[in-house]
Short mmCIF file of C-alpha atoms in Angstrom, two decimals:
data_model
loop_
_atom_site.label_atom_id
_atom_site.label_comp_id
_atom_site.label_asym_id
_atom_site.label_seq_id
_atom_site.Cartn_x
_atom_site.Cartn_y
_atom_site.Cartn_z
CA MET A 1 0.08 0.08 -0.05
CA PHE A 2 2.87 2.20 0.72
CA ILE A 3 4.60 1.63 -2.51
CA VAL A 4 1.36 2.56 -4.18
CA GLN A 5 1.18 5.90 -2.35
CA VAL A 6 4.89 6.96 -3.22
CA GLY A 7 3.99 6.05 -6.94
CA ALA A 8 0.92 8.06 -7.05
CA LEU A 9 2.77 10.91 -5.46
CA LEU A 10 5.71 10.78 -8.14
CA ILE A 11 3.22 10.61 -10.79
CA ALA A 12 1.41 13.64 -9.59
CA LEU A 13 4.68 15.71 -9.05
CA ILE A 14 5.81 15.01 -12.98
CA TYR A 15 2.32 16.10 -14.32
CA TYR A 16 2.55 19.35 -12.01
CA ALA A 17 6.08 19.89 -13.34
CA ASN A 18 4.94 19.43 -16.92
CA ALA A 19 1.98 21.70 -16.44
CA GLN A 20 4.24 24.47 -15.06
CA THR A 21 6.69 24.37 -18.04
CA SER A 22 3.68 24.60 -20.73
CA VAL A 23 2.48 27.85 -18.63
CA VAL A 24 5.93 29.38 -18.89
CA ALA A 25 6.16 28.43 -22.64
CA VAL A 26 2.77 30.04 -23.29
CA ASN A 27 3.61 33.28 -21.33
CA THR A 28 6.71 33.88 -23.22
CA THR A 29 5.19 33.71 -26.57
CA ILE A 30 3.74 36.65 -27.99
CA PRO A 31 1.60 36.60 -31.31
CA GLY A 32 2.73 38.31 -34.33
CA SER A 33 0.06 40.75 -34.12
CA GLU A 34 1.49 42.10 -30.62
CA LEU A 35 4.94 42.71 -31.58
CA SER A 36 5.02 45.97 -30.03
CA ALA A 37 7.38 47.65 -27.87
CA ASN A 38 5.79 46.50 -24.83
CA GLY A 39 5.55 42.94 -26.17
CA LEU A 40 9.35 43.04 -26.90
CA ARG A 41 10.00 44.32 -23.63
CA GLN A 42 7.84 41.52 -21.92
CA LEU A 43 9.51 39.06 -23.89
CA ALA A 44 13.01 40.17 -22.98
CA ALA A 45 11.95 40.22 -19.14
CA ALA A 46 10.55 36.90 -19.58
CA VAL A 47 13.68 35.57 -21.00
CA VAL A 48 16.23 37.24 -18.48
CA PRO A 49 14.02 38.72 -15.56
CA GLN A 50 16.79 39.31 -13.13
CA SER A 51 19.83 39.64 -15.46
CA PRO A 52 22.29 42.56 -14.21
CA VAL A 53 23.73 43.13 -17.60
CA PHE A 54 20.99 42.65 -20.11
CA HIS A 55 18.39 45.31 -20.14
CA PRO A 56 15.84 46.29 -22.65
CA SER A 57 16.09 49.89 -23.79
CA LEU A 58 13.09 52.01 -22.92
CA ARG A 59 13.98 54.55 -25.61
CA SER A 60 14.12 52.42 -28.45
CA GLN A 61 11.22 50.35 -29.83
CA PHE A 62 13.55 47.56 -31.47
CA SER A 63 16.86 47.53 -29.50
CA LEU A 64 17.83 45.74 -26.66
CA ASN A 65 21.05 47.38 -25.04
CA LEU A 66 23.68 46.47 -22.64
CA LEU A 67 24.30 48.72 -19.51
CA SER A 68 23.93 52.40 -20.58
CA ALA A 69 27.26 53.42 -18.33
CA PHE A 70 30.44 51.80 -17.51
CA PRO A 71 32.23 52.33 -14.15
CA GLU A 72 33.64 56.01 -13.93
CA ASP A 73 37.39 54.95 -14.22
CA LEU A 74 36.54 53.27 -17.71
CA GLU A 75 34.52 56.26 -19.12
CA VAL A 76 35.91 58.92 -21.42
CA SER A 77 36.04 62.26 -19.53
CA ASP A 78 34.19 65.25 -20.81
CA TYR A 79 37.50 67.10 -21.84
CA CYS A 80 38.34 64.08 -24.30
CA VAL A 81 34.59 63.85 -25.38
CA ALA A 82 34.95 67.46 -26.62
CA LEU A 83 38.47 67.04 -28.18
CA LEU A 84 36.75 64.23 -30.27
CA ALA A 85 33.94 66.35 -31.31
CA ILE A 86 36.36 68.86 -32.55
CA PHE A 87 38.20 66.47 -34.18
CA GLY A 88 35.18 65.15 -36.11
CA GLN A 89 34.29 68.71 -37.24
CA ARG A 90 37.79 69.46 -38.78
CA TYR A 91 38.02 65.91 -40.29
CA SER A 92 34.95 66.46 -42.01
CA THR A 93 35.90 69.97 -43.05
CA TYR A 94 39.38 68.72 -44.34
CA VAL A 95 37.74 65.90 -46.66
CA ASN A 96 35.08 68.49 -47.85
CA CYS A 97 38.05 70.48 -49.09
CA LEU A 98 40.08 67.49 -50.62
CA VAL A 99 37.12 66.24 -52.69
CA PRO A 100 36.48 69.40 -55.10
CA ALA A 101 40.44 69.79 -54.95
CA ALA A 102 40.79 66.40 -57.01
CA ARG A 103 40.82 67.78 -60.51
CA PRO A 104 42.83 70.05 -61.04
CA VAL A 105 44.86 69.13 -58.36
CA LYS A 106 44.86 71.81 -55.60
CA VAL A 107 45.04 69.98 -52.38
CA CYS A 108 47.92 71.94 -51.05
CA GLN A 109 47.17 75.69 -51.93
CA ASN A 110 43.37 75.02 -51.01
CA CYS A 111 43.46 72.93 -48.01
CA TYR A 112 46.65 73.80 -46.26
CA GLY A 113 44.75 75.56 -43.62
CA THR A 114 42.08 72.90 -42.83
CA TYR A 115 44.88 70.27 -42.60
CA GLY A 116 46.77 72.45 -39.99
CA ASN A 117 43.66 72.52 -38.12
CA LEU A 118 43.14 68.96 -38.04
CA MET A 119 46.81 68.30 -37.14
CA GLU A 120 46.71 70.75 -34.33
CA ILE A 121 43.59 68.97 -32.74
CA TYR A 122 45.28 65.64 -33.24
CA LYS A 123 48.43 66.73 -31.47
CA ASN A 124 46.09 67.86 -28.63
CA ILE A 125 44.58 64.49 -28.39
CA SER A 126 47.82 62.77 -28.74
CA ASP A 127 50.36 64.68 -26.96
CA GLN A 128 48.72 67.50 -24.98
CA MET A 129 47.53 67.38 -21.18
CA GLY A 130 44.31 68.81 -20.21
CA PRO A 131 42.74 70.09 -17.08
CA GLY A 132 43.58 68.06 -14.12
CA ASN A 133 46.40 66.20 -16.13
CA VAL A 134 43.91 64.45 -18.04
CA SER A 135 45.73 62.80 -21.16
CA CYS A 136 43.14 61.61 -23.90
CA ARG A 137 45.89 59.57 -25.93
CA ASP A 138 45.03 56.14 -24.33
CA SER A 139 41.27 56.69 -24.08
CA LEU A 140 40.72 57.96 -27.70
CA LEU A 141 43.72 56.38 -29.64
CA ARG A 142 44.71 53.21 -27.95
CA SER A 143 41.57 51.70 -26.12
CA ASP A 144 40.56 49.39 -28.78
CA ARG A 145 41.96 46.98 -31.52
CA LEU A 146 40.53 49.27 -34.35
CA MET A 147 42.08 52.59 -33.32
CA LEU A 148 39.53 54.76 -35.29
CA VAL A 149 40.69 58.17 -34.51
CA PHE A 150 44.52 56.90 -35.30
CA LEU A 151 43.38 55.38 -38.53
CA LEU A 152 41.39 58.17 -39.82
CA TYR A 153 44.14 60.73 -39.21
CA SER A 154 46.87 58.46 -40.72
CA ASN A 155 44.93 57.91 -43.90
CA LEU A 156 44.65 61.77 -44.46
CA GLU A 157 48.15 62.29 -43.27
CA ASP A 158 49.30 59.62 -45.81
CA ILE A 159 47.40 61.90 -48.60
CA TRP A 160 49.39 65.10 -47.40
CA THR A 161 52.56 63.26 -47.47
CA ALA A 162 51.93 61.68 -50.74
CA SER A 163 51.29 65.07 -52.23
CA GLU A 164 54.40 66.62 -50.77
CA CYS A 165 52.55 69.65 -49.64
CA ASN A 166 55.18 70.31 -47.08
CA ARG A 167 57.39 71.53 -49.74
CA CYS A 168 54.75 74.01 -50.90
CA VAL A 169 53.46 75.22 -47.55
CA SER A 170 55.14 76.98 -44.59
CA LEU A 171 55.91 75.07 -41.58
CA THR A 172 52.94 76.69 -39.44
CA HIS A 173 50.73 75.59 -42.23
CA HIS A 174 49.53 79.27 -42.18
CA SER A 175 50.74 80.16 -45.73
CA LEU A 176 52.33 79.00 -49.20
CA THR A 177 55.97 79.40 -49.54
CA ASN A 178 57.51 82.04 -51.58
CA ASP A 179 58.71 79.91 -54.30
CA THR A 180 55.29 78.53 -54.67
CA LEU A 181 53.62 81.96 -55.00
CA TYR A 182 56.28 82.87 -57.46
CA PHE A 183 55.57 79.92 -59.58
CA MET A 184 51.79 80.66 -59.48
CA ALA A 185 52.27 84.08 -60.54
CA THR A 186 54.57 82.97 -63.40
CA LEU A 187 52.09 80.45 -64.53
CA ASN A 188 49.22 82.95 -64.50
CA GLN A 189 51.26 85.11 -66.99
CA SER A 190 51.60 82.22 -69.26
CA LEU A 191 47.98 81.12 -69.09
CA SER A 192 47.02 84.77 -69.68
CA CYS A 193 48.97 85.14 -72.68
CA PHE A 194 47.55 81.65 -73.95
CA GLU A 195 43.99 82.97 -73.23
CA LYS A 196 44.58 86.20 -75.13
CA TYR A 197 45.84 84.74 -78.22
CA GLN A 198 43.49 81.95 -78.03
CA LYS A 199 40.38 84.12 -78.38
CA GLN A 200 42.06 85.36 -81.71
CA GLY A 201 42.20 82.05 -83.30
CA ASN A 202 45.69 82.35 -84.36
CA HIS A 203 47.83 79.67 -82.88
CA SER A 204 50.94 80.84 -84.73
CA GLU A 205 50.95 84.19 -83.23
CA LEU A 206 50.34 82.75 -79.71
CA CYS A 207 53.39 80.43 -80.06
CA THR A 208 55.29 83.31 -80.95
CA GLU A 209 54.15 85.76 -78.52
CA CYS A 210 53.90 83.45 -75.55
CA LYS A 211 57.24 81.71 -76.07
CA ALA A 212 59.05 83.86 -73.83
CA THR A 213 56.94 83.50 -70.84
CA TYR A 214 56.51 79.89 -71.37
CA ARG A 215 60.27 79.61 -71.67
CA GLY A 216 60.58 81.29 -68.20
CA LEU A 217 58.04 78.99 -66.77
CA ASN A 218 59.83 75.81 -67.89
CA GLU A 219 63.19 77.26 -66.31
CA LEU A 220 61.78 77.95 -63.14
CA TYR A 221 60.19 74.71 -63.04
CA SER A 222 63.42 72.93 -63.56
CA ARG A 223 65.17 75.11 -60.90
CA MET A 224 62.53 73.85 -58.42
CA GLU A 225 62.66 70.51 -59.35
CA LYS A 226 66.32 70.37 -58.64
CA ASN A 227 65.80 72.37 -55.34
CA HIS A 228 63.02 69.81 -54.03
CA THR A 229 60.50 72.45 -53.82
CA LEU A 230 57.78 70.87 -56.07
CA CYS A 231 54.23 69.54 -54.61
CA ILE A 232 51.54 67.88 -56.47
CA ASP A 233 49.92 71.15 -57.33
CA ILE A 234 52.82 72.64 -59.28
CA GLU A 235 53.63 69.36 -61.01
CA ASP A 236 50.00 68.73 -62.11
CA SER A 237 49.56 72.40 -63.26
CA MET A 238 53.01 72.20 -65.28
CA ASN A 239 51.84 69.28 -66.98
CA MET A 240 48.46 70.53 -67.97
CA THR A 241 50.40 73.63 -69.13
CA ARG A 242 52.63 71.63 -71.39
CA ILE A 243 49.68 69.56 -72.74
CA LEU A 244 48.09 72.94 -73.82
CA TRP A 245 51.53 74.22 -75.47
CA SER A 246 52.43 71.11 -77.51
CA LYS A 247 49.22 69.28 -78.12
CA LYS A 248 46.48 71.78 -78.19
CA PHE A 249 48.33 74.92 -79.77
CA ASN A 250 50.90 72.75 -81.86
CA CYS A 251 53.56 75.24 -80.34
CA SER A 252 57.42 73.96 -79.88
CA PHE A 253 60.77 75.49 -79.46
CA PRO A 254 64.39 73.94 -79.20
CA ARG A 255 65.15 73.39 -75.81
CA ALA A 256 68.75 74.40 -74.41
CA GLU A 257 69.88 70.92 -73.76
CA THR A 258 69.24 69.65 -77.04
CA VAL A 259 71.94 71.73 -78.69
CA PRO A 260 74.70 69.67 -76.97
CA VAL A 261 72.85 66.48 -78.11
CA ILE A 262 72.73 67.58 -81.71
CA ALA A 263 76.36 68.57 -81.82
CA VAL A 264 77.50 65.35 -80.47
CA SER A 265 75.22 63.42 -82.78
CA SER A 266 76.56 65.25 -85.68
CA PHE A 267 80.05 64.72 -84.79
CA MET A 268 79.46 60.80 -84.55
CA LEU A 269 77.82 60.70 -87.80
CA PHE A 270 80.66 62.69 -89.67
CA LEU A 271 83.20 60.58 -87.86
CA PRO A 272 83.53 57.75 -90.23
CA ILE A 273 83.54 60.03 -93.30
CA ILE A 274 86.63 61.83 -91.59
CA PHE A 275 88.30 58.64 -90.62
CA TYR A 276 88.00 57.43 -94.27
CA LEU A 277 89.09 60.76 -95.82
CA SER A 278 91.96 60.89 -93.50
CA SER A 279 92.98 57.57 -94.42
CA PHE A 280 92.59 58.24 -98.30
CA LEU A 281 94.98 61.40 -97.96
CA HIS A 282 97.34 59.50 -95.55
CA SER A 283 97.61 56.68 -98.36
CA GLU A 284 97.99 59.31 -101.17
CA GLN A 285 100.72 60.88 -99.34
CA LYS A 286 102.62 57.63 -99.02
CA LYS A 287 102.26 56.99 -102.63
CA ARG A 288 103.78 60.27 -103.72
CA LYS A 289 106.70 59.81 -101.53
CA LEU A 290 107.34 56.23 -102.85
CA ILE A 291 107.11 57.88 -106.51
CA HIS A 292 109.43 60.45 -105.73
CA ARG A 293 112.02 58.16 -104.44
CA GLU A 294 111.99 56.12 -107.36
#
């Protein structure tokens, strides 16, 4: 009799446990027509009702966020947040300057000011100490594997370096160098001459009247190339000017370095003739000497 009672009690307990499981499953299932913000919050609460980390967001209808705040020693200071905002603004300003300056290339002369501002705020983040000896280098530049701020700045710095803009811009990034300004003025003289005679439709006159200014521009460019004071802006503008002169206007003039080449080539061309002529004359002299002796 006792065994029968124990068996009946076990069966009753198993039945009760199954019934409770069914109730939980029903309560945590929300029909598709009720997938509202309240429904999602109820579902999240049913899954993890006492979780210390997983909390549904009360502000968003479809997002379930982690804790909204980390401990104070892990948070970024207000000073660093302000620097990050300034960095974002100056980064955007510099990029917006670069895109229109892509063609024709004017990234150095048009964007040196915005690059200087970006470099200044990045130095503040990486090197300078803020109020209360607060440093933002670790929290903004090295706190994660991606290092996004460092990566963004490095990409733009690579563009500046590849353009060799430091050759055309002052060390303070406040102005262009005197050599660059002088080249731009000389370039404008040639382009103004081109424009003047191009309107008349007489390219022959253009080649004649603009030869002096164009020759001076070429000589200036050659000197700057030797002195390593060329940046991408000057290189691109000179290339386009040469295309105008030679291909569009069909102008040309003998360059100074071609004269020695022509002289040497002419000498090498006539060298065999001179050799055979001298050999012939020498042999004739020998014949005369032999005849005279006989």
